[in-house]
Amino acid sequence: MNDLRWWVDEIVADVRRAIAEQCGWPEAAYRLQFNRERMTFNDAAALVPYLHELGISHVYASPCMKAAAGSPHGYDVVDYGRLNAELGGAEGYSALAAVLHQHGMGLIQDIVPNHMGIVAAENAWWSNVLENGPGSPYAHYFDIDWHPVKTELKNKVLLPLLGDQYGEVLESGQLRLEYHDGAFFLRYFQQRLPLDPRTYPIILTHRLDELKDALGAESDELRELESILTALEYLPPATETETLRATERQREKEVIKGRLRRLAGDCQPIAEFIERNLRELNGTPDDPRSFDRLDSVLNAQVYRLAHWKSASDEVNYRRFFDINELAAVCTEDPQVFDPIHQLIFDMLVRGEVDGLRIDHIDGLFDPLEYLWRLQWGYVQALARAAHRRLIEQRTSSSDGPVSETLRWEAVEPRVLGELWRGLGGHPPPDLLLEGAPATEGDSPIFAADTGIGNATSAGPRKLGQSPVNAPPAAGGDHPTYRLPLYVLVEKILSPEEPLPETWPVAGTTGYDFLNMVNRVSVDRNGLHEMLKIYKRFTGQGTDFREVTYQAKLLILRVAMSSDLHLLANRLNRISERHRRTRDYTLNSLRLALREILTCFPEYRTYIRRRRVSERDRSVIHRAVAQAKRRNPARDSALFDFIRDVLLLEQPPGLNEAGRDERDLLVGRFQQVTSPLVAKGIEDTAFYQYLPLASLNEVGGDPVGGGGSVADFHAENRGRLEQRPGSLITTTTHDTKRSEDIRARINVLSEIPQQWRPAVNRWSRLNRRRRREVDGLAAPSRNDEYLLYQTLLGVWPLDPPDAQSWPRFVERIQGYMEKATREAKRRTSWINPNEEYDAAVRDFVAAVLDDNPKNRFLAELRAFEERVVDFGLYSALSQVLLKLTSPGVPDVYQGQELWEFWLVDPDNRRPVDFDRRKWLLAEIQAAGASCAKERLALARHLAENPRDSRLKLLVTWQALQFRRRRADLFRRGRYEPLAVEGFAAEHVCAFAWRRTPSAGEPEEAAIVVVPRLLARLASHSQEESETPWRPLGETVWRDTRLLIPALPPDRPLTNLFTGQTCPFDEGGMSLASVFSDFPVALLSNLD
């Protein structure tokens, strides 16, 4: 057992077993938003039996690392090394994982490697930077420009956290010095900032002569204080970055604090001396001169306090979007990557976590390298754990101590070499992955014939391949199935943008699917009419492309101006490196950069390691060409210079240091384009331009038109071929509207001829409720148009009673305040127009005044009554399409019932899980009792779509089927199905087929859903007192579904009704398929 080869084989085999024994790829995920008030780890554990009964395989958890106190979302992590105690801490998390495992379920954990919350009192890394400046061992953890253009900020961090101008805040007494445990701090309300220890003498020498007189010049306590002052004088400054001197500072400052703590604790006069000094330095609000010494203390710190509004121009640390409280971290540095991921790797090794979701992947410097480092880091963590187990086994046995040749440092190269060759694919050789063997030339990303350790009798098993997550037979051995770790990325794809094929991930978080499935229920022709109605109503004469250009320009001018300044400063340093480009001024570079950023057509490019793909080259050429066209009076050579810098072609003759600086600029440029698109389009233009608000979704296109069924099938096939493990979703914590709201608003595209007179009449009825603000009507026509769509979409199925009605009005008021401020036209978050905000708030209250004289409210309710059921049937179609399409279905918390939620924070409303448990048990009981009762329930729900059990029934049955027929969805073939006849364009259908082995019957499932039902009803409806339902022969007439040849002795059963659907060689009648239920999931083995 001391044989090196045996040890290597054992460790490699252990790693292979650990990956094979993982819970496997998800069948269906359920997103939970953790918070201390309504969803702790204990709360989630209590839900696990219900989720298992529903058909969920994995809980999909929001971030759970220690976040800022009271965080409602967890994306403001302050400590990557600890789980959030407010949620239950490590013990609670382990208990949740154990309950999940007891039910055969797993957990996908959302992690935030891009940024941190920077509440100094809670974030030890950031606090150390504020105390020690560039000399902090954590200074390189954050992207701080210590040498900005503004010389006053040299070696300082601008902290834009004040509620007013610095002088006003200072002289009002809101900034207070505090002493605690040997250290001095600055208090500003809840913020507590450390002071540079080199500035302690300003406090400790004040009135020192008085202290000498009180204690006596020869007292030991005075001598100790004077010794401390001498030590502080010789402490290396915060600007000292040389390693030994910086280390000395870190060590000695803590020694000094300890001495001061003991001295003040043992000597009451010195404690009182410090307390009185602080009182005097903190000043008196009625005496501005009394703050001079405090001002001197603050000016000597390594941070500069500023009004929060100054952040847009001068903040010199990179932020997450424009949020001052979230600082970007340099995850591209291995020294930063390791502590950020140590805990999550430990949790993966322990089996508490089965997969990861990476937040804001486009914010990272080099996403490709990060993702490979993540996969490789997980394998290394498994190997180290396996080695530790072997060591423990040896030391607890009678075999004696372990030879030095078998210590980890000795076996590591051999073990990692073996594991690397079986990684399921070699990363490109220019990646810098610790412990990875050197490779020559380009290796294929996915190697088809490499295994880990010794081959088994069945052939070599790929790392990450197991019976649970084996590749689908239809698609061959898909490379993403062989990755060690299941990883999803929050990557927003523009309409023509693919997910980079070299990324070692299962797929995205599903916004691409969301937008495609949403467009299926939008009428293309009707959308064109909706655009004309919108323009006439609002007077909006600008097309969406121009709106987005102006919106991004606004963001760069107001919210992300500092990001532009940081880029321009870096670019200026590069231009100074060559005599042909040194004459470009900083201002001209800034303006040209601004135009290129504003014209950028996609979220970002992925130039890395001095390699430029053809796609990235094309994107940059398009952006620069558009910037030139918009600025014909500017020197085109300047735009060409920036283009060539971004393409790594300029300036010529750079030395290695110059090329490194250019690489850094290009990387930082790429990190800016993504938040600019998000803030400019999703968080600004989408609130300015909304012909059909349901299309204004993350990654969506308001003018892209409805999606054809053929487009939907093409995208499904592409996902199955390229990323079969990708998440597919219809609602997330970031969506602007829940799936059920979007489906209802989509109905307007089918009835524009009814919408036009209605919305115009509503506006006339509400004319007197508007008022003038700044010489213009309030609300604006655009905001008013949004309000009417919003009310239509969010209107509850059960009319609010007298007690709940005010809360409903407050919800709409809160949403409209957020929407109008996001639009940034008449009001904004940075410059709130309180008069306009009040006018909109009062307008909402007036139009929703629930009294008989309010004709608008009566007409809105009548219009709502005409569209609500069509929206519900459309939403039901979306649900079934999501639950049966290629990919991993994701259910956002609570969305198994009808829910009409708006953008955050409205979508964080409490979920009534007790009601959901009760309703699911009721449905299960009906299904288990007898076929007659099952059919009766299905028919009742089909006729009463406002009953939330309709959505729950479809969700439960589809998820159960997906669980029972997992191989069909993993290994089966996806086949679009044609429809012919009267209502052919109103149907979307496809089949899953699989032949397990010779002699066994072919397994098949057919999914059929209706679409555009309001228009179908207008063609087929006769005068009737009963509500129109998409059921039976009077609706579907001669419409037929053409299906592939199936064994005639295997009937197709509709899982929702239990009824068989007859078919022949020509297909089946949709009048039969939709005889009792509005959607169909047919199976020949159930």
mmCIF file of C-alpha atoms in Angstrom, residues 650 997 1048:
data_model
loop_
_atom_site.group_PDB
_atom_site.id
_atom_site.type_symbol
_atom_site.label_atom_id
_atom_site.label_comp_id
_atom_site.label_asym_id
_atom_site.label_seq_id
_atom_site.Cartn_x
_atom_site.Cartn_y
_atom_site.Cartn_z
ATOM 1 C CA GLN A 650 -2.683 48.953 -32.127
ATOM 2 C CA SER A 997 -33.666 -1.907 -27.499
ATOM 3 C CA PRO A 1048 -51.378 0.460 -33.468
#
